[in-house]
Coordinates of C-alpha atoms in Angstrom, one line a residue:
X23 CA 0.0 0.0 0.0
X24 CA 1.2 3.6 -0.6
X25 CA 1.4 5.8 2.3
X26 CA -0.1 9.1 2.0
X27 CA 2.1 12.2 2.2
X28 CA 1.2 16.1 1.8
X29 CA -0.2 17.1 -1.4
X30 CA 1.7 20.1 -2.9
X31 CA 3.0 22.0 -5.6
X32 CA 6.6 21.9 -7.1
X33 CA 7.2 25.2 -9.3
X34 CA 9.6 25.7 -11.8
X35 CA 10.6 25.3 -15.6
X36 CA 8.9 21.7 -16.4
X37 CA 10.4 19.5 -19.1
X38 CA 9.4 16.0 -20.1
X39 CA 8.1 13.7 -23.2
X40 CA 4.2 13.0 -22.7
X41 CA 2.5 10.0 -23.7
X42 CA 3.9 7.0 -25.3
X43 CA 6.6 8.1 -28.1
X44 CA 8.5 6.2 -30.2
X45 CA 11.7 7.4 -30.1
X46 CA 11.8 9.0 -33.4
X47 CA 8.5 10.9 -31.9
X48 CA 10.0 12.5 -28.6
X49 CA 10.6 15.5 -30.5
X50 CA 6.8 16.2 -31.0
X51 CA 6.2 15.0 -27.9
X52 CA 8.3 17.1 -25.5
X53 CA 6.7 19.3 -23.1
X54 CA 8.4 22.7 -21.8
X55 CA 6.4 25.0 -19.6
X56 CA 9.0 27.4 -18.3
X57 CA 7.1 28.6 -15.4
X58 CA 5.4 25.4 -14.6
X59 CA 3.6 24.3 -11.4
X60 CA 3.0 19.9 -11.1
X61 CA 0.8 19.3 -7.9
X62 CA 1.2 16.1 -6.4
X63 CA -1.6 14.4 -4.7
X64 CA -2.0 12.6 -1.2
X65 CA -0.7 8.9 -2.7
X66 CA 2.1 10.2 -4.6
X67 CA 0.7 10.7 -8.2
X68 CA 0.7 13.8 -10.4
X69 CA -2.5 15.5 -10.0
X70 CA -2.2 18.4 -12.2
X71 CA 0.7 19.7 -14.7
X72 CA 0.6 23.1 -16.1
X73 CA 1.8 26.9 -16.1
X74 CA 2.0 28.0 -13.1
X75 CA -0.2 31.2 -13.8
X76 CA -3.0 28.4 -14.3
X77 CA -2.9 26.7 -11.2
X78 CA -6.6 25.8 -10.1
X79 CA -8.3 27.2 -7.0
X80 CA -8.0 24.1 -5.6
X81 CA -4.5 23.9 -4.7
X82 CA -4.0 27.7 -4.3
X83 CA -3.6 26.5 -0.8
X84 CA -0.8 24.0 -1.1
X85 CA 2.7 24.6 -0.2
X86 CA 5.1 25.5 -3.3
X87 CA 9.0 24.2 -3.8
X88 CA 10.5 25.9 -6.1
X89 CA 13.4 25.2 -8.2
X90 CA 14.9 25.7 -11.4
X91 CA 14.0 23.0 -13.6
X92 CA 11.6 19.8 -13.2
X93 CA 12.3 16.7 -15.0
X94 CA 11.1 13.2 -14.4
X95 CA 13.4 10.6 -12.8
X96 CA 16.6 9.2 -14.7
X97 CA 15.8 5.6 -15.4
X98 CA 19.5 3.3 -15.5
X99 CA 18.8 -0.2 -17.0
X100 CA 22.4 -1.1 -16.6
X101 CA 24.2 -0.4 -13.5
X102 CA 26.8 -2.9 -11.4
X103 CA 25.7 -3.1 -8.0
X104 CA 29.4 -5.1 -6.6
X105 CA 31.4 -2.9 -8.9
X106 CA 31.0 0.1 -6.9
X107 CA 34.6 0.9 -6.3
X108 CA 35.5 -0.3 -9.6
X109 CA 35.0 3.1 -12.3
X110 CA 38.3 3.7 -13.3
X111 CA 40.5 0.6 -12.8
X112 CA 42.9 -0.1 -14.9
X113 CA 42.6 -3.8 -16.3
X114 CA 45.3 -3.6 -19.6
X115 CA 42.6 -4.3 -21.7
X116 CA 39.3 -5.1 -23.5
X117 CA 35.7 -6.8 -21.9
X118 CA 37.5 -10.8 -21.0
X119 CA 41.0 -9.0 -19.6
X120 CA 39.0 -6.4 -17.9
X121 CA 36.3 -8.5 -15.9
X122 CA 39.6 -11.1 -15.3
X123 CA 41.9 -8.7 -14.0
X124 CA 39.4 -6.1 -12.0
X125 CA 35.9 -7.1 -11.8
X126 CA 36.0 -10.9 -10.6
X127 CA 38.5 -10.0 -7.9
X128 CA 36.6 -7.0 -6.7
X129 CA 32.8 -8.6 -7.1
X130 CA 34.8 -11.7 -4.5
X131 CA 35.3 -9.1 -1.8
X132 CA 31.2 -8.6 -1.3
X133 CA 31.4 -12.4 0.3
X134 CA 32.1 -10.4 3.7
X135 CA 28.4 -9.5 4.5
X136 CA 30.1 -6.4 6.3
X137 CA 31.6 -5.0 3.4
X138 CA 29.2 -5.9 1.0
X139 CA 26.4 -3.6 3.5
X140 CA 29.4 -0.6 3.4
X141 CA 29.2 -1.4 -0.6
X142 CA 25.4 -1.4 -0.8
X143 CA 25.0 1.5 1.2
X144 CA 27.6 3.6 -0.7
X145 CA 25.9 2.4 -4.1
X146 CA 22.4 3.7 -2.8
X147 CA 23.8 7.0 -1.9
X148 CA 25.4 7.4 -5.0
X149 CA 22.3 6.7 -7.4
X150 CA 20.2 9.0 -4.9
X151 CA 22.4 11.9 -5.1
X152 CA 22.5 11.9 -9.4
X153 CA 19.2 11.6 -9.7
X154 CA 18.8 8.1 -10.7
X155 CA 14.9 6.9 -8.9
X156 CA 14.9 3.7 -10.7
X157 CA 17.8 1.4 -12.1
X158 CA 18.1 -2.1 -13.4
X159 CA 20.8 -3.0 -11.2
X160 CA 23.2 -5.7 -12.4
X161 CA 23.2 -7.8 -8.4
X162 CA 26.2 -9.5 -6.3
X163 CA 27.0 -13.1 -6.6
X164 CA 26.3 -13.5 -2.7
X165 CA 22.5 -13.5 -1.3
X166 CA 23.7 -11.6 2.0
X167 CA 25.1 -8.8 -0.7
X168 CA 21.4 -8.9 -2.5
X169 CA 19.9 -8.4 1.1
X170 CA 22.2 -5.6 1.9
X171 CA 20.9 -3.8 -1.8
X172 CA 17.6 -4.6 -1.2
X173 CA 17.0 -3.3 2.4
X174 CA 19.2 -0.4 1.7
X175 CA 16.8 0.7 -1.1
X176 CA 13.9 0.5 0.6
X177 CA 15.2 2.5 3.4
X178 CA 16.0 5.2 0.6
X179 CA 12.6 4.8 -1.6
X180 CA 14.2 4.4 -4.3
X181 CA 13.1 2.1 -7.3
X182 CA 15.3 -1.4 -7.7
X183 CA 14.8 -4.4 -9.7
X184 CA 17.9 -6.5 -9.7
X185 CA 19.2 -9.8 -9.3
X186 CA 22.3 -11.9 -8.1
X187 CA 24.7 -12.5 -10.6
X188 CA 24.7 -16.0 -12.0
X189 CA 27.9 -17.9 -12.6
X190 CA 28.0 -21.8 -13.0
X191 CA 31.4 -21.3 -15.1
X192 CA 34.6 -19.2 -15.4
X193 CA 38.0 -18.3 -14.8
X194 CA 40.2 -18.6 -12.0
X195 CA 39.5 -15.3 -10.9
X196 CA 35.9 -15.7 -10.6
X197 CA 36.1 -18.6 -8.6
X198 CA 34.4 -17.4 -5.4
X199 CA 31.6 -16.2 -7.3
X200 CA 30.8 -19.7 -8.9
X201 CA 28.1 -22.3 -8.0
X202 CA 26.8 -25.6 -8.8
X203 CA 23.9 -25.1 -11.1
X204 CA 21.2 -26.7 -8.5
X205 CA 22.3 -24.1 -6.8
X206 CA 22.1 -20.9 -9.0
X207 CA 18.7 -21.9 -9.4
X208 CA 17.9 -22.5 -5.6
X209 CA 19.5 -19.5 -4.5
X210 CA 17.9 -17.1 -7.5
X211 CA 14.3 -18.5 -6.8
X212 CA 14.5 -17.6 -3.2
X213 CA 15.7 -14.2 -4.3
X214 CA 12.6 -14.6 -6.2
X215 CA 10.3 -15.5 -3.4
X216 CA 11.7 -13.4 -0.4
X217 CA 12.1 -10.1 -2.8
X218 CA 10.2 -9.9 -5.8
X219 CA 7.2 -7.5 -5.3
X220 CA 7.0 -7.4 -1.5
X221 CA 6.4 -3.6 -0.9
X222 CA 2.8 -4.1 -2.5
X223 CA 3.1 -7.7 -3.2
X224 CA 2.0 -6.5 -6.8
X225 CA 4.3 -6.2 -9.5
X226 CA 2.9 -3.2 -11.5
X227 CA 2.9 -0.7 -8.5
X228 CA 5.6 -2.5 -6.3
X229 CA 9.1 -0.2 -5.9
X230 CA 11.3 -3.8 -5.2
X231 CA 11.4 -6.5 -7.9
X232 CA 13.5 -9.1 -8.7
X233 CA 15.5 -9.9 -12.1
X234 CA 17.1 -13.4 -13.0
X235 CA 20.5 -12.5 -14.1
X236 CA 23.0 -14.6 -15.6
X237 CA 26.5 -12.6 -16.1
X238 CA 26.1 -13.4 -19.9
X239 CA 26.5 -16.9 -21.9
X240 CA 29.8 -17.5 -21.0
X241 CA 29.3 -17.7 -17.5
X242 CA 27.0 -20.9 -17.9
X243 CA 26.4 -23.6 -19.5
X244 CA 23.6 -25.3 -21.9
X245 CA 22.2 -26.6 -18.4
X246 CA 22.1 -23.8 -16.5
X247 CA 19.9 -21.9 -19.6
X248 CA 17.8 -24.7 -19.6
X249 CA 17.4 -24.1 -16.0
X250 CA 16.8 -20.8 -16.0
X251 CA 14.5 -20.9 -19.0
X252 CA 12.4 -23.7 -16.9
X253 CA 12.6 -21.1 -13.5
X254 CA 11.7 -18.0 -16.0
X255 CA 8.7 -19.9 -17.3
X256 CA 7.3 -19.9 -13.7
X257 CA 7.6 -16.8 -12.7
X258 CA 7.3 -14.9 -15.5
X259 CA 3.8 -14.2 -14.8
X260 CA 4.4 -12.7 -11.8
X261 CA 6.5 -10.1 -13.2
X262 CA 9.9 -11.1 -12.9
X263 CA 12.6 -9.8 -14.9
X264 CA 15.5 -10.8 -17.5
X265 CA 18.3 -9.1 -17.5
X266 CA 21.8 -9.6 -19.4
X267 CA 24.8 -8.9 -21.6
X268 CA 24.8 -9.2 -25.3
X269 CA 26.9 -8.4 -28.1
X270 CA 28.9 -6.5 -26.6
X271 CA 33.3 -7.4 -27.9
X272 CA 33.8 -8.6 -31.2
X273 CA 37.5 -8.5 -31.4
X274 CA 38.3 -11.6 -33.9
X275 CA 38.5 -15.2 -31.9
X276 CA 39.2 -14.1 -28.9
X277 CA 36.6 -11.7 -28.0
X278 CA 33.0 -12.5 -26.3
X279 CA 31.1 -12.7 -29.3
X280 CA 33.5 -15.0 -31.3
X281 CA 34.0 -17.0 -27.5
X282 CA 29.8 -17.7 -27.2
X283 CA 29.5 -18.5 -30.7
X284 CA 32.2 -20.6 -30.3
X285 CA 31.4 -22.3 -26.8
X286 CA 27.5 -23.2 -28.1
X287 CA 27.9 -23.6 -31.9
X288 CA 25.2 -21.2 -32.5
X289 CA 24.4 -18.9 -35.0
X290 CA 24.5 -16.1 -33.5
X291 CA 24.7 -14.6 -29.6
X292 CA 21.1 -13.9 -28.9
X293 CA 20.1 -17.9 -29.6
X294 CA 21.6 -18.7 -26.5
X295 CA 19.0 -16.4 -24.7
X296 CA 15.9 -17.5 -27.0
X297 CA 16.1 -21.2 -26.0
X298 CA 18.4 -22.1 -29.1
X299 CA 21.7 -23.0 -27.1
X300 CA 22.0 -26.2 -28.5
X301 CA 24.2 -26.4 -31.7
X302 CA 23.7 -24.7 -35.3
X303 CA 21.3 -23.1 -32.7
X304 CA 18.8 -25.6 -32.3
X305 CA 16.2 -25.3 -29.4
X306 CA 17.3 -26.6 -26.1
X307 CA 14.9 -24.7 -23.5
X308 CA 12.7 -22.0 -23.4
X309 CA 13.1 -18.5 -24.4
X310 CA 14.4 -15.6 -21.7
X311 CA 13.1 -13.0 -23.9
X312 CA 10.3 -10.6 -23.7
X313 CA 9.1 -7.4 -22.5
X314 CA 10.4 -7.7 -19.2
X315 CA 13.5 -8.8 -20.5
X316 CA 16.7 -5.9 -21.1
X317 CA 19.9 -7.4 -22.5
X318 CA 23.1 -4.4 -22.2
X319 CA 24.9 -3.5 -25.1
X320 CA 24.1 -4.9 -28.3
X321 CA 27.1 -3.3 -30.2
X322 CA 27.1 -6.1 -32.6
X323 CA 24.2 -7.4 -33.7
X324 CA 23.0 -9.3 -36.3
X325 CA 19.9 -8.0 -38.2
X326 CA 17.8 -11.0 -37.2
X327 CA 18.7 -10.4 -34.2
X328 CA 17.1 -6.9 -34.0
X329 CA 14.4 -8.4 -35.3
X330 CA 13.7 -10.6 -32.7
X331 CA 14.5 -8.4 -30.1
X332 CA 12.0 -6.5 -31.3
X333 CA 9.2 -9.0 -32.1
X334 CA 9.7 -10.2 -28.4
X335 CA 9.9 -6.7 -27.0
X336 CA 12.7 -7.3 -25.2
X337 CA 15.0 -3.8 -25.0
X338 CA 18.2 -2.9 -25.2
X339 CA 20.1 -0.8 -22.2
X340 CA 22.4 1.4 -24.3
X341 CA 25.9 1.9 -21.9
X342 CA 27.8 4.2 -24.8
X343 CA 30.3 5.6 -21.5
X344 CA 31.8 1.9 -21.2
X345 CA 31.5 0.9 -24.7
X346 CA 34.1 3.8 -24.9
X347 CA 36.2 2.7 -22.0
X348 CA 36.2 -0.8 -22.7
X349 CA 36.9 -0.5 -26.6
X350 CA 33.6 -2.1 -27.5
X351 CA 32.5 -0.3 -30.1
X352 CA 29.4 2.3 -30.7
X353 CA 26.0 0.2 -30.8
X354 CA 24.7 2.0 -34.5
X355 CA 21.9 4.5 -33.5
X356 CA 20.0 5.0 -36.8
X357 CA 20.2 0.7 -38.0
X358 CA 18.9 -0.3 -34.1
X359 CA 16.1 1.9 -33.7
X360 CA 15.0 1.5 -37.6
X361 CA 14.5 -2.0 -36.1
X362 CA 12.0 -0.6 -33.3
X363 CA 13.8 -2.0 -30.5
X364 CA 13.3 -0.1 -27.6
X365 CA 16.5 1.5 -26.5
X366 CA 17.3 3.0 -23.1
X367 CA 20.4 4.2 -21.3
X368 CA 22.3 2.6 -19.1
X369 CA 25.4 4.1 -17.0
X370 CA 27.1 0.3 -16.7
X371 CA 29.3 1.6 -13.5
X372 CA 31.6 0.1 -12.7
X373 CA 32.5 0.0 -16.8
X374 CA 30.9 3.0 -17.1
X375 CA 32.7 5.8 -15.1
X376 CA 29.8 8.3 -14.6
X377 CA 26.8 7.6 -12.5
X378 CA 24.6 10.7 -13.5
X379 CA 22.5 9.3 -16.5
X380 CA 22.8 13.0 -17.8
X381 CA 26.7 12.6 -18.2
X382 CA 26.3 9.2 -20.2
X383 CA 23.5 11.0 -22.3
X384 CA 26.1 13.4 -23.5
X385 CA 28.6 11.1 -24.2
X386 CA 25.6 9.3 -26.2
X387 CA 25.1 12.0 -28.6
X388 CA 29.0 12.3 -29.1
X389 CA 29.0 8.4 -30.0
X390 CA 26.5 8.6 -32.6
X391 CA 27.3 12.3 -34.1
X392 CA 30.7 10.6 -34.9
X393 CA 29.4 7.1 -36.6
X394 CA 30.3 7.1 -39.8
X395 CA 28.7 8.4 -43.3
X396 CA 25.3 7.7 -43.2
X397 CA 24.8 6.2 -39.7
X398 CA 25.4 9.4 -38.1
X399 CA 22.9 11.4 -36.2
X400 CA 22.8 14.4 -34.2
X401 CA 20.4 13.3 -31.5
X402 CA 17.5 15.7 -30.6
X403 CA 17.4 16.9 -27.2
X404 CA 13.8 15.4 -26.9
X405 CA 15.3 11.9 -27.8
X406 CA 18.2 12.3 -25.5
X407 CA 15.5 13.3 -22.9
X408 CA 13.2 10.3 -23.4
X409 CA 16.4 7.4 -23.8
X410 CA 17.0 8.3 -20.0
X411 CA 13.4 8.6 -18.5
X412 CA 10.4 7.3 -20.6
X413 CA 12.3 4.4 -22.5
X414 CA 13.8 3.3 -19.1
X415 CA 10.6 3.0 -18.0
X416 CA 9.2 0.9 -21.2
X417 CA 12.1 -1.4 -20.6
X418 CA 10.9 -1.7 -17.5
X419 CA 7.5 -2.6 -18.2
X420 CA 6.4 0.5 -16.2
X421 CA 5.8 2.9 -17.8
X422 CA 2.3 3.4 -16.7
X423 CA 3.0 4.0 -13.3
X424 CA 6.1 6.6 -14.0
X425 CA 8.8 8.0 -16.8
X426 CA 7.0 11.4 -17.4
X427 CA 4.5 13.7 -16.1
X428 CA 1.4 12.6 -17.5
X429 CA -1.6 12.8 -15.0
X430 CA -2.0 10.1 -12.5
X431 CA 1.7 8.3 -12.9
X432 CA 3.6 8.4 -9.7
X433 CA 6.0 11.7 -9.7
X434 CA 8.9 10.7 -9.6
X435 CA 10.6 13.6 -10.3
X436 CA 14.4 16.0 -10.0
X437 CA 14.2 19.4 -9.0
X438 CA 17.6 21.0 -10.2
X439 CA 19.0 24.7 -9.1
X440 CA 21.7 25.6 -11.9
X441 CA 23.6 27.8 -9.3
X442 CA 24.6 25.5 -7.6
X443 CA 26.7 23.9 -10.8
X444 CA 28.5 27.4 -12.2
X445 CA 29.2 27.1 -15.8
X446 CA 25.4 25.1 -16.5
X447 CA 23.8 28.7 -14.7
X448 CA 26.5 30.5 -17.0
X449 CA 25.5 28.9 -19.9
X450 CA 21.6 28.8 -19.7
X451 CA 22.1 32.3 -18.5
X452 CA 24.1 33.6 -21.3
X453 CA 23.7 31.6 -24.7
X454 CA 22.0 32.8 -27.6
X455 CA 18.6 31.0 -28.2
X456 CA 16.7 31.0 -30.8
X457 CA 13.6 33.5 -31.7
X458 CA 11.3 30.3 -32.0
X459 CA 9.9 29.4 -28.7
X460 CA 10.0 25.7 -29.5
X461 CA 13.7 25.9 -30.8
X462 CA 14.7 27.8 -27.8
X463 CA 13.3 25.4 -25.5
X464 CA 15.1 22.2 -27.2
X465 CA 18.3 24.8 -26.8
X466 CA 17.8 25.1 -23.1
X467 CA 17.1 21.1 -22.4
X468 CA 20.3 19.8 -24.5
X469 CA 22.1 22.9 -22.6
X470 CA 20.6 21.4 -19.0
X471 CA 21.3 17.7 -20.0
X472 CA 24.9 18.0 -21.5
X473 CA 26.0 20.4 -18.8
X474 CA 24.0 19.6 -15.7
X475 CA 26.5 17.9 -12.8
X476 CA 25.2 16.1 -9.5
X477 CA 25.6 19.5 -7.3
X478 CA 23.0 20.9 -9.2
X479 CA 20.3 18.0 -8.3
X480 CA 18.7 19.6 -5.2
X481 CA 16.1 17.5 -5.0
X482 CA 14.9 13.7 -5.4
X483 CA 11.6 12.7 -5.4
X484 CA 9.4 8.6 -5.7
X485 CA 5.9 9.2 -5.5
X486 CA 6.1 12.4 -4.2
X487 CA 8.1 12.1 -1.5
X488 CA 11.3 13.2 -1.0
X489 CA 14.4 10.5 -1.1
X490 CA 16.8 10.6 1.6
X491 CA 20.1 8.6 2.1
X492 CA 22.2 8.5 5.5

């Protein structure tokens, strides 16, 4: 059940993307009211958007915050809960040397419950303070770890679905992170059952949900997909998640791409998610995919695969920031979305050095202003502004309940103050706009996306009420 809070009215210069978009139809979509009001009502919803100067009678009464800006929630369907402490290491280089020489070794260390609660409580704080009310969170290998996560979010009421990491197979680093296959399933159904939906016990409304999460096909076997594929098939209606890595290396024979196609004779990467694991990709189990499903990457796809991804609604959790740190490539804007996959961002941290989904949205237009010939695109603010709340929210199979500022989702919501952040006040302050009011408005969005930094978030807000971390 939702608890009630005190209605009231949050004041400032409102931008989101209303309705339900394509991403090719953010632009006409985006809303800009530059001296907005959005009231909030006693359960947390949005009870009235609009300029300020039109507020009704009815909440003339109601306490006012103001702030510079209003935007909905950054939504991050790709974010490493054990690599916390991990941005920035050095591992000599690509994906396989990277996870070998700095992930597995620092994802071991959360098998000290106290360490993993100092790591869960750190990562909490973190996603609070940039912003980020609901992520896809990539989980630890250890259920105490997943406790810690889990308990620390709902102190914070923030928005979590995430899972413990699944490894049956893998290197001599990973070793502590490895289980018998029996037990990767035992373990993730109990995460299942002691997790998935408990704040309202209903998956549409609840805050906490659970994901099954294998680290990606080379950290299992044919069994342990079959296994998973059996588990996903009986929980899937009760709104469990999918969630892993695809497509993502393709350096020649020794990359991950090559190393799955390789390891499962298939045709391509994405059988081994569908059920086809079994050689020249024949069917082995059933499918993982589906619209509660969100595999990261997908650099390197094949067209059939976009077309499946697409025809099972499955999305794809864009993570340009790491794909640049770990050499991976720049997942091609214009062919993926001509495929109408549904594609949202994803910070990847620890991969991904930058936790503010704002940060990773400018290094997204970068990426695909710089693909080559043809394939390049200079990214609208509107779509920018819809790949990091509304599509976040589609992955998530929730976008009815939050994502923008339609009437009667939950407001979740950022109040930002530009002064507190310099050069973005300088900058929205000073820069020539344009004498069209809807130009100038896109002007002042990419401006407040591209620029904004974590000192100017003043304020965090899940169904109206306010998010506060220790």
């Amino acid at each position: 059940m939702h608890r009630t809070i005190s209605p009231k009215v949050f004041r400032g210069h409102i931008f989101h993307i209303a309705g339900a978009p394509t991403v090719a139809e953010a632009r006409s979509q985006l809303v800009s009211v530059p001296d907005g009001a959005l009231v909030t009502d006693i359960d947390g919803t949005i009870a009235w958007v609009g300029p300020f100067s039109e507020l009704p009678a009815d909440f003339a009464a109601l306490s006012v915050t103001r702030a510079g800006f209003i935007l909905p929630g950054f939504v991050d369907t790709h974010i490493h809960f054990p690599q916390t402490y991990t941005t920035d290491s050095y591992g000599g280089g690509q994906l396989l040397e990277w996870l070998d020489e700095c992930v597995f070794p620092a994802e071991s260390r959360l098998e000290d419950p106290g360490f993993a609660r100092q790591v869960a409580r750190d990562f909490t704080r973190r996603r609070a303070s940039v912003g980020t009310t609901s992520a896809l969170v990539f989980g630890s290998a250890f259920a105490p770890a997943q406790d810690a996560l889990f308990e620390e979010t709902q102190a914070a009421g923030l928005r979590l679905v995430s899972g413990r990491g699944i490894q049956t197979v893998g290197t001599d680093s990973a070793r502590a992170l490895l289980t018998s296959e029996q037990t990767a399933l035992e373990l993730t159904a109990s995460e299942i059952d002691r997790w998935h939906a408990v704040d309202t016990d209903n998956a549409q409304t609840a805050l906490l949900q659970v994901a099954i999460v294998p680290r990606f096909s080379l950290s299992v076997t044919p069994t342990t997909l079959a296994g998973l594929g059996e588990l996903y098939d009986s929980v899937r209606g009760r709104g469990v998640y999918f969630h892993s890595h695809l497509n993502e290396n393709d350096r020649p024979s020794t990359g991950e791409i090559d190393a799955v196609r390789s390891a499962y004779g298939t045709e391509n990467y994405l059988d081994t998610y569908d059920g086809c694991f079994l050689p020249r990709s024949a069917r082995g189990g059933s499918s993982l995919l589906g619209p509660r499903s969100i595999l990261a990457h997908a650099v390197h796809c094949q067209d059939s695969e976009l077309a499946r991804l697409a025809d099972t609604g499955t999305s794809i959790a864009h993570c340009p920031t790491s794909q640049a740190f770990l050499g991976s490539g720049t997942m091609p804007w214009r062919r993926t979305t001509a495929f109408g996959v549904n594609v949202a961002i994803g910070t990847d941290v620890g991969g991904g050095d930058e936790w503010l989904v704002a940060r990773v949205l400018n290094d997204c237009y970068k990426a695909h202003l710089s693909e080559p010939g043809d394939a390049g695109v200079a990214l609208d603010p509107a779509a920018l502004l819809f790949t990091g709340t509304l599509a976040g929210a589609r992955a998530l199979d929730m976008e009815a309940r939050f994502g923008n500022f339609d009437l009667g989702k939950d407001a979740d919501l950022l109040l930002i103050d530009p002064d507190r952040w310099e050069p973005l006040a300088l900058v929205l302050a000073n820069a020539v706009r344009a004498d069209d009011a809807a130009l100038a408005a896109e002007q002042t969005l990419f401006a407040l996306l591209l620029a904004l930094r974590e000192s100017a978030i003043t304020g965090v807000y899940v169904r109206g009420r306010r998010v506060s971390v220790e």
